[in-house]
């Protein structure tokens, strides 16, 4: 059995199991119309919040709605900047991860400045040819962007499998904690 370990020189960040509750409690009342969604990995915590949808009359077009939603998101971003930075500093200190904010208003989603973590990999020629094909076809501007595109595509098409895998990993972690220490 293989256990995940941190690369040399890098320690794993603190456990973030309680982060959704802690973050929800740290966010000022009134920012969002529902409990925020907290997405965590070992590098970053993204806080997704839903804003009240702007009220437009029944004659509003889709373009009007999109513009109003974008305006609502922009206004939230400007009005809460200092508060979001204060909360983010507390989260970053507690969980040793960067924090990003995402906001939803109606059908519009916007993720504010977030982390793009470099990933090192060694690819053999057949894998490099796939990436080069994507670059040559204009799907991506670089091998790096092509690889990110591939990862997104796999994530979209194997969502249930990845969810099941994450649940299984959680169960293994729970069983490991129950086992003997030594």
PDB file of C-alpha atoms in Angstrom:
ATOM      1  CA  UNK A   1       0.000   0.000   0.000  1.00  0.00           C
ATOM      2  CA  UNK A   2       1.299   3.457  -0.900  1.00  0.00           C
ATOM      3  CA  UNK A   3       0.780   6.441   1.356  1.00  0.00           C
ATOM      4  CA  UNK A   4       0.917   9.998   0.113  1.00  0.00           C
ATOM      5  CA  UNK A   5       3.881  11.892   1.426  1.00  0.00           C
ATOM      6  CA  UNK A   6       4.973  15.415   0.867  1.00  0.00           C
ATOM      7  CA  UNK A   7       7.844  16.046  -1.551  1.00  0.00           C
ATOM      8  CA  UNK A   8      11.220  16.677   0.099  1.00  0.00           C
ATOM      9  CA  UNK A   9      11.334  20.151   1.602  1.00  0.00           C
ATOM     10  CA  UNK A  10       7.556  20.530   1.644  1.00  0.00           C
ATOM     11  CA  UNK A  11       5.322  19.595   4.528  1.00  0.00           C
ATOM     12  CA  UNK A  12       1.653  18.792   4.186  1.00  0.00           C
ATOM     13  CA  UNK A  13      -0.656  21.637   5.248  1.00  0.00           C
ATOM     14  CA  UNK A  14      -2.747  21.219   8.397  1.00  0.00           C
ATOM     15  CA  UNK A  15      -5.905  19.129   8.269  1.00  0.00           C
ATOM     16  CA  UNK A  16      -8.807  21.175   6.924  1.00  0.00           C
ATOM     17  CA  UNK A  17     -11.753  18.920   7.801  1.00  0.00           C
ATOM     18  CA  UNK A  18     -13.326  21.667   9.904  1.00  0.00           C
ATOM     19  CA  UNK A  19     -12.635  24.406   7.320  1.00  0.00           C
ATOM     20  CA  UNK A  20     -16.151  24.555   5.813  1.00  0.00           C
ATOM     21  CA  UNK A  21     -17.682  25.262   9.212  1.00  0.00           C
ATOM     22  CA  UNK A  22     -14.910  27.583  10.338  1.00  0.00           C
ATOM     23  CA  UNK A  23     -14.937  29.580   7.103  1.00  0.00           C
ATOM     24  CA  UNK A  24     -18.730  29.845   7.125  1.00  0.00           C
ATOM     25  CA  UNK A  25     -18.558  31.211  10.664  1.00  0.00           C
ATOM     26  CA  UNK A  26     -15.838  33.719   9.759  1.00  0.00           C
ATOM     27  CA  UNK A  27     -17.780  35.240   6.852  1.00  0.00           C
ATOM     28  CA  UNK A  28     -19.860  38.255   7.896  1.00  0.00           C
ATOM     29  CA  UNK A  29     -23.629  37.785   7.895  1.00  0.00           C
ATOM     30  CA  UNK A  30     -25.353  39.247   4.871  1.00  0.00           C
ATOM     31  CA  UNK A  31     -22.627  38.634   2.323  1.00  0.00           C
ATOM     32  CA  UNK A  32     -24.354  35.646   0.739  1.00  0.00           C
ATOM     33  CA  UNK A  33     -27.961  34.457   0.426  1.00  0.00           C
ATOM     34  CA  UNK A  34     -27.045  30.850   1.256  1.00  0.00           C
ATOM     35  CA  UNK A  35     -24.284  28.941   2.984  1.00  0.00           C
ATOM     36  CA  UNK A  36     -21.066  29.259   0.960  1.00  0.00           C
ATOM     37  CA  UNK A  37     -19.574  26.281  -0.834  1.00  0.00           C
ATOM     38  CA  UNK A  38     -16.011  25.614   0.327  1.00  0.00           C
ATOM     39  CA  UNK A  39     -13.686  23.726  -2.055  1.00  0.00           C
ATOM     40  CA  UNK A  40     -10.381  22.566  -0.559  1.00  0.00           C
ATOM     41  CA  UNK A  41      -7.233  20.976  -1.910  1.00  0.00           C
ATOM     42  CA  UNK A  42      -3.727  20.885  -0.455  1.00  0.00           C
ATOM     43  CA  UNK A  43      -2.809  24.248  -2.007  1.00  0.00           C
ATOM     44  CA  UNK A  44      -5.924  26.405  -1.969  1.00  0.00           C
ATOM     45  CA  UNK A  45      -9.328  27.011  -0.413  1.00  0.00           C
ATOM     46  CA  UNK A  46     -11.965  28.483  -2.720  1.00  0.00           C
ATOM     47  CA  UNK A  47     -15.022  30.091  -1.147  1.00  0.00           C
ATOM     48  CA  UNK A  48     -18.037  30.191  -3.495  1.00  0.00           C
ATOM     49  CA  UNK A  49     -20.900  32.440  -2.392  1.00  0.00           C
ATOM     50  CA  UNK A  50     -24.267  33.160  -3.971  1.00  0.00           C
ATOM     51  CA  UNK A  51     -25.476  36.757  -4.174  1.00  0.00           C
ATOM     52  CA  UNK A  52     -29.064  37.912  -4.397  1.00  0.00           C
ATOM     53  CA  UNK A  53     -30.060  38.130  -8.027  1.00  0.00           C
ATOM     54  CA  UNK A  54     -30.683  41.698  -9.233  1.00  0.00           C
ATOM     55  CA  UNK A  55     -34.383  42.412  -9.648  1.00  0.00           C
ATOM     56  CA  UNK A  56     -35.272  43.371 -13.188  1.00  0.00           C
ATOM     57  CA  UNK A  57     -38.703  43.659 -14.667  1.00  0.00           C
ATOM     58  CA  UNK A  58     -40.285  40.877 -16.710  1.00  0.00           C
ATOM     59  CA  UNK A  59     -39.323  42.695 -19.905  1.00  0.00           C
ATOM     60  CA  UNK A  60     -35.583  42.253 -19.170  1.00  0.00           C
ATOM     61  CA  UNK A  61     -33.648  40.469 -21.899  1.00  0.00           C
ATOM     62  CA  UNK A  62     -30.993  37.830 -21.324  1.00  0.00           C
ATOM     63  CA  UNK A  63     -28.370  40.489 -22.063  1.00  0.00           C
ATOM     64  CA  UNK A  64     -29.926  42.761 -19.414  1.00  0.00           C
ATOM     65  CA  UNK A  65     -29.857  39.930 -16.871  1.00  0.00           C
ATOM     66  CA  UNK A  66     -26.236  39.033 -17.653  1.00  0.00           C
ATOM     67  CA  UNK A  67     -25.168  42.679 -17.362  1.00  0.00           C
ATOM     68  CA  UNK A  68     -27.040  43.126 -14.065  1.00  0.00           C
ATOM     69  CA  UNK A  69     -25.496  39.942 -12.639  1.00  0.00           C
ATOM     70  CA  UNK A  70     -21.996  41.042 -13.704  1.00  0.00           C
ATOM     71  CA  UNK A  71     -22.638  44.442 -12.107  1.00  0.00           C
ATOM     72  CA  UNK A  72     -23.819  42.816  -8.861  1.00  0.00           C
ATOM     73  CA  UNK A  73     -20.680  40.652  -8.729  1.00  0.00           C
ATOM     74  CA  UNK A  74     -18.413  43.628  -9.444  1.00  0.00           C
ATOM     75  CA  UNK A  75     -20.089  45.711  -6.734  1.00  0.00           C
ATOM     76  CA  UNK A  76     -19.742  42.878  -4.212  1.00  0.00           C
ATOM     77  CA  UNK A  77     -16.072  42.524  -5.086  1.00  0.00           C
ATOM     78  CA  UNK A  78     -15.408  46.226  -4.533  1.00  0.00           C
ATOM     79  CA  UNK A  79     -17.575  46.596  -1.391  1.00  0.00           C
ATOM     80  CA  UNK A  80     -16.125  43.561   0.421  1.00  0.00           C
ATOM     81  CA  UNK A  81     -12.465  43.760  -0.630  1.00  0.00           C
ATOM     82  CA  UNK A  82     -11.049  44.703   2.794  1.00  0.00           C
ATOM     83  CA  UNK A  83     -13.296  42.251   4.643  1.00  0.00           C
ATOM     84  CA  UNK A  84     -12.461  39.409   2.257  1.00  0.00           C
ATOM     85  CA  UNK A  85      -8.743  40.122   2.649  1.00  0.00           C
ATOM     86  CA  UNK A  86      -9.089  40.067   6.453  1.00  0.00           C
ATOM     87  CA  UNK A  87     -10.973  36.738   6.418  1.00  0.00           C
ATOM     88  CA  UNK A  88      -8.528  35.285   3.861  1.00  0.00           C
ATOM     89  CA  UNK A  89      -5.525  36.169   6.056  1.00  0.00           C
ATOM     90  CA  UNK A  90      -7.120  34.340   8.995  1.00  0.00           C
ATOM     91  CA  UNK A  91      -7.883  31.277   6.839  1.00  0.00           C
ATOM     92  CA  UNK A  92      -4.398  31.257   5.295  1.00  0.00           C
ATOM     93  CA  UNK A  93      -2.812  31.374   8.752  1.00  0.00           C
ATOM     94  CA  UNK A  94      -5.065  28.645  10.185  1.00  0.00           C
ATOM     95  CA  UNK A  95      -4.985  26.204   7.237  1.00  0.00           C
ATOM     96  CA  UNK A  96      -1.706  27.140   5.487  1.00  0.00           C
ATOM     97  CA  UNK A  97      -3.396  27.405   2.080  1.00  0.00           C
ATOM     98  CA  UNK A  98      -4.063  30.291  -0.277  1.00  0.00           C
ATOM     99  CA  UNK A  99      -7.649  31.573  -0.405  1.00  0.00           C
ATOM    100  CA  UNK A 100      -9.688  32.527  -3.460  1.00  0.00           C
ATOM    101  CA  UNK A 101     -13.213  33.880  -3.646  1.00  0.00           C
ATOM    102  CA  UNK A 102     -15.852  32.964  -6.197  1.00  0.00           C
ATOM    103  CA  UNK A 103     -19.276  34.534  -6.525  1.00  0.00           C
ATOM    104  CA  UNK A 104     -22.482  33.438  -8.243  1.00  0.00           C
ATOM    105  CA  UNK A 105     -25.352  35.718  -9.202  1.00  0.00           C
ATOM    106  CA  UNK A 106     -28.060  34.042 -11.240  1.00  0.00           C
ATOM    107  CA  UNK A 107     -26.344  32.192 -14.096  1.00  0.00           C
ATOM    108  CA  UNK A 108     -23.130  34.213 -13.816  1.00  0.00           C
ATOM    109  CA  UNK A 109     -20.117  32.803 -11.968  1.00  0.00           C
ATOM    110  CA  UNK A 110     -16.867  34.666 -11.387  1.00  0.00           C
ATOM    111  CA  UNK A 111     -13.793  33.377  -9.613  1.00  0.00           C
ATOM    112  CA  UNK A 112     -11.566  36.155  -8.301  1.00  0.00           C
ATOM    113  CA  UNK A 113      -7.778  35.846  -8.317  1.00  0.00           C
ATOM    114  CA  UNK A 114      -6.893  32.232  -7.649  1.00  0.00           C
ATOM    115  CA  UNK A 115      -3.859  30.017  -7.557  1.00  0.00           C
ATOM    116  CA  UNK A 116      -2.365  28.383 -10.622  1.00  0.00           C
ATOM    117  CA  UNK A 117      -0.013  25.753  -9.215  1.00  0.00           C
ATOM    118  CA  UNK A 118       2.814  24.462 -11.399  1.00  0.00           C
ATOM    119  CA  UNK A 119       2.841  20.689 -11.837  1.00  0.00           C
ATOM    120  CA  UNK A 120       5.926  18.841 -12.989  1.00  0.00           C
ATOM    121  CA  UNK A 121       5.474  15.747 -15.120  1.00  0.00           C
ATOM    122  CA  UNK A 122       7.493  13.585 -17.465  1.00  0.00           C
ATOM    123  CA  UNK A 123       5.705  12.638 -20.653  1.00  0.00           C
ATOM    124  CA  UNK A 124       6.790  10.153 -23.249  1.00  0.00           C
ATOM    125  CA  UNK A 125       6.538  10.958 -26.951  1.00  0.00           C
ATOM    126  CA  UNK A 126       2.952   9.666 -27.497  1.00  0.00           C
ATOM    127  CA  UNK A 127       1.657  11.909 -24.677  1.00  0.00           C
ATOM    128  CA  UNK A 128       3.666  14.890 -25.942  1.00  0.00           C
ATOM    129  CA  UNK A 129       2.251  14.337 -29.436  1.00  0.00           C
ATOM    130  CA  UNK A 130      -1.273  14.563 -28.034  1.00  0.00           C
ATOM    131  CA  UNK A 131      -0.443  17.880 -26.370  1.00  0.00           C
ATOM    132  CA  UNK A 132       1.268  19.152 -29.525  1.00  0.00           C
ATOM    133  CA  UNK A 133      -1.798  18.223 -31.592  1.00  0.00           C
ATOM    134  CA  UNK A 134      -3.980  20.306 -29.267  1.00  0.00           C
ATOM    135  CA  UNK A 135      -1.562  23.227 -29.595  1.00  0.00           C
ATOM    136  CA  UNK A 136      -1.321  22.875 -33.390  1.00  0.00           C
ATOM    137  CA  UNK A 137      -5.129  22.761 -33.650  1.00  0.00           C
ATOM    138  CA  UNK A 138      -5.460  25.982 -31.661  1.00  0.00           C
ATOM    139  CA  UNK A 139      -7.254  24.306 -28.739  1.00  0.00           C
ATOM    140  CA  UNK A 140      -4.414  25.443 -26.456  1.00  0.00           C
ATOM    141  CA  UNK A 141      -1.585  27.956 -26.716  1.00  0.00           C
ATOM    142  CA  UNK A 142       1.032  25.771 -25.046  1.00  0.00           C
ATOM    143  CA  UNK A 143       1.677  22.252 -23.819  1.00  0.00           C
ATOM    144  CA  UNK A 144       0.950  23.467 -20.307  1.00  0.00           C
ATOM    145  CA  UNK A 145      -2.450  24.845 -21.346  1.00  0.00           C
ATOM    146  CA  UNK A 146      -3.164  21.664 -23.335  1.00  0.00           C
ATOM    147  CA  UNK A 147      -2.438  19.526 -20.289  1.00  0.00           C
ATOM    148  CA  UNK A 148      -4.740  21.687 -18.145  1.00  0.00           C
ATOM    149  CA  UNK A 149      -7.443  21.289 -20.835  1.00  0.00           C
ATOM    150  CA  UNK A 150      -7.016  17.485 -20.712  1.00  0.00           C
ATOM    151  CA  UNK A 151      -7.307  17.449 -16.922  1.00  0.00           C
ATOM    152  CA  UNK A 152     -10.530  19.517 -17.072  1.00  0.00           C
ATOM    153  CA  UNK A 153     -11.960  17.201 -19.726  1.00  0.00           C
ATOM    154  CA  UNK A 154     -11.184  14.079 -17.697  1.00  0.00           C
ATOM    155  CA  UNK A 155     -12.700  15.722 -14.622  1.00  0.00           C
ATOM    156  CA  UNK A 156     -15.927  16.525 -16.478  1.00  0.00           C
ATOM    157  CA  UNK A 157     -16.312  13.046 -17.918  1.00  0.00           C
ATOM    158  CA  UNK A 158     -15.384  11.027 -14.870  1.00  0.00           C
ATOM    159  CA  UNK A 159     -16.948  13.129 -12.113  1.00  0.00           C
ATOM    160  CA  UNK A 160     -18.746  10.224 -10.426  1.00  0.00           C
ATOM    161  CA  UNK A 161     -15.662   8.011 -10.526  1.00  0.00           C
ATOM    162  CA  UNK A 162     -13.518  10.766  -8.984  1.00  0.00           C
ATOM    163  CA  UNK A 163     -16.195  11.372  -6.319  1.00  0.00           C
ATOM    164  CA  UNK A 164     -16.233   7.649  -5.460  1.00  0.00           C
ATOM    165  CA  UNK A 165     -12.420   7.612  -5.331  1.00  0.00           C
ATOM    166  CA  UNK A 166     -12.312  10.605  -2.968  1.00  0.00           C
ATOM    167  CA  UNK A 167     -14.900   8.953  -0.701  1.00  0.00           C
ATOM    168  CA  UNK A 168     -12.861   5.741  -0.659  1.00  0.00           C
ATOM    169  CA  UNK A 169      -9.702   7.699   0.233  1.00  0.00           C
ATOM    170  CA  UNK A 170     -11.592   9.378   3.088  1.00  0.00           C
ATOM    171  CA  UNK A 171     -12.686   5.974   4.368  1.00  0.00           C
ATOM    172  CA  UNK A 172      -9.091   4.689   4.228  1.00  0.00           C
ATOM    173  CA  UNK A 173      -7.931   7.750   6.207  1.00  0.00           C
ATOM    174  CA  UNK A 174     -10.644   7.103   8.819  1.00  0.00           C
ATOM    175  CA  UNK A 175      -9.640   3.443   9.146  1.00  0.00           C
ATOM    176  CA  UNK A 176      -5.972   4.380   9.384  1.00  0.00           C
ATOM    177  CA  UNK A 177      -6.794   6.741  12.289  1.00  0.00           C
ATOM    178  CA  UNK A 178      -8.647   3.927  14.086  1.00  0.00           C
ATOM    179  CA  UNK A 179      -5.732   1.515  13.732  1.00  0.00           C
ATOM    180  CA  UNK A 180      -2.841   1.038  16.099  1.00  0.00           C
ATOM    181  CA  UNK A 181      -0.318   3.831  16.401  1.00  0.00           C
ATOM    182  CA  UNK A 182       3.318   3.141  16.351  1.00  0.00           C
TER     183      UNK A 182
END
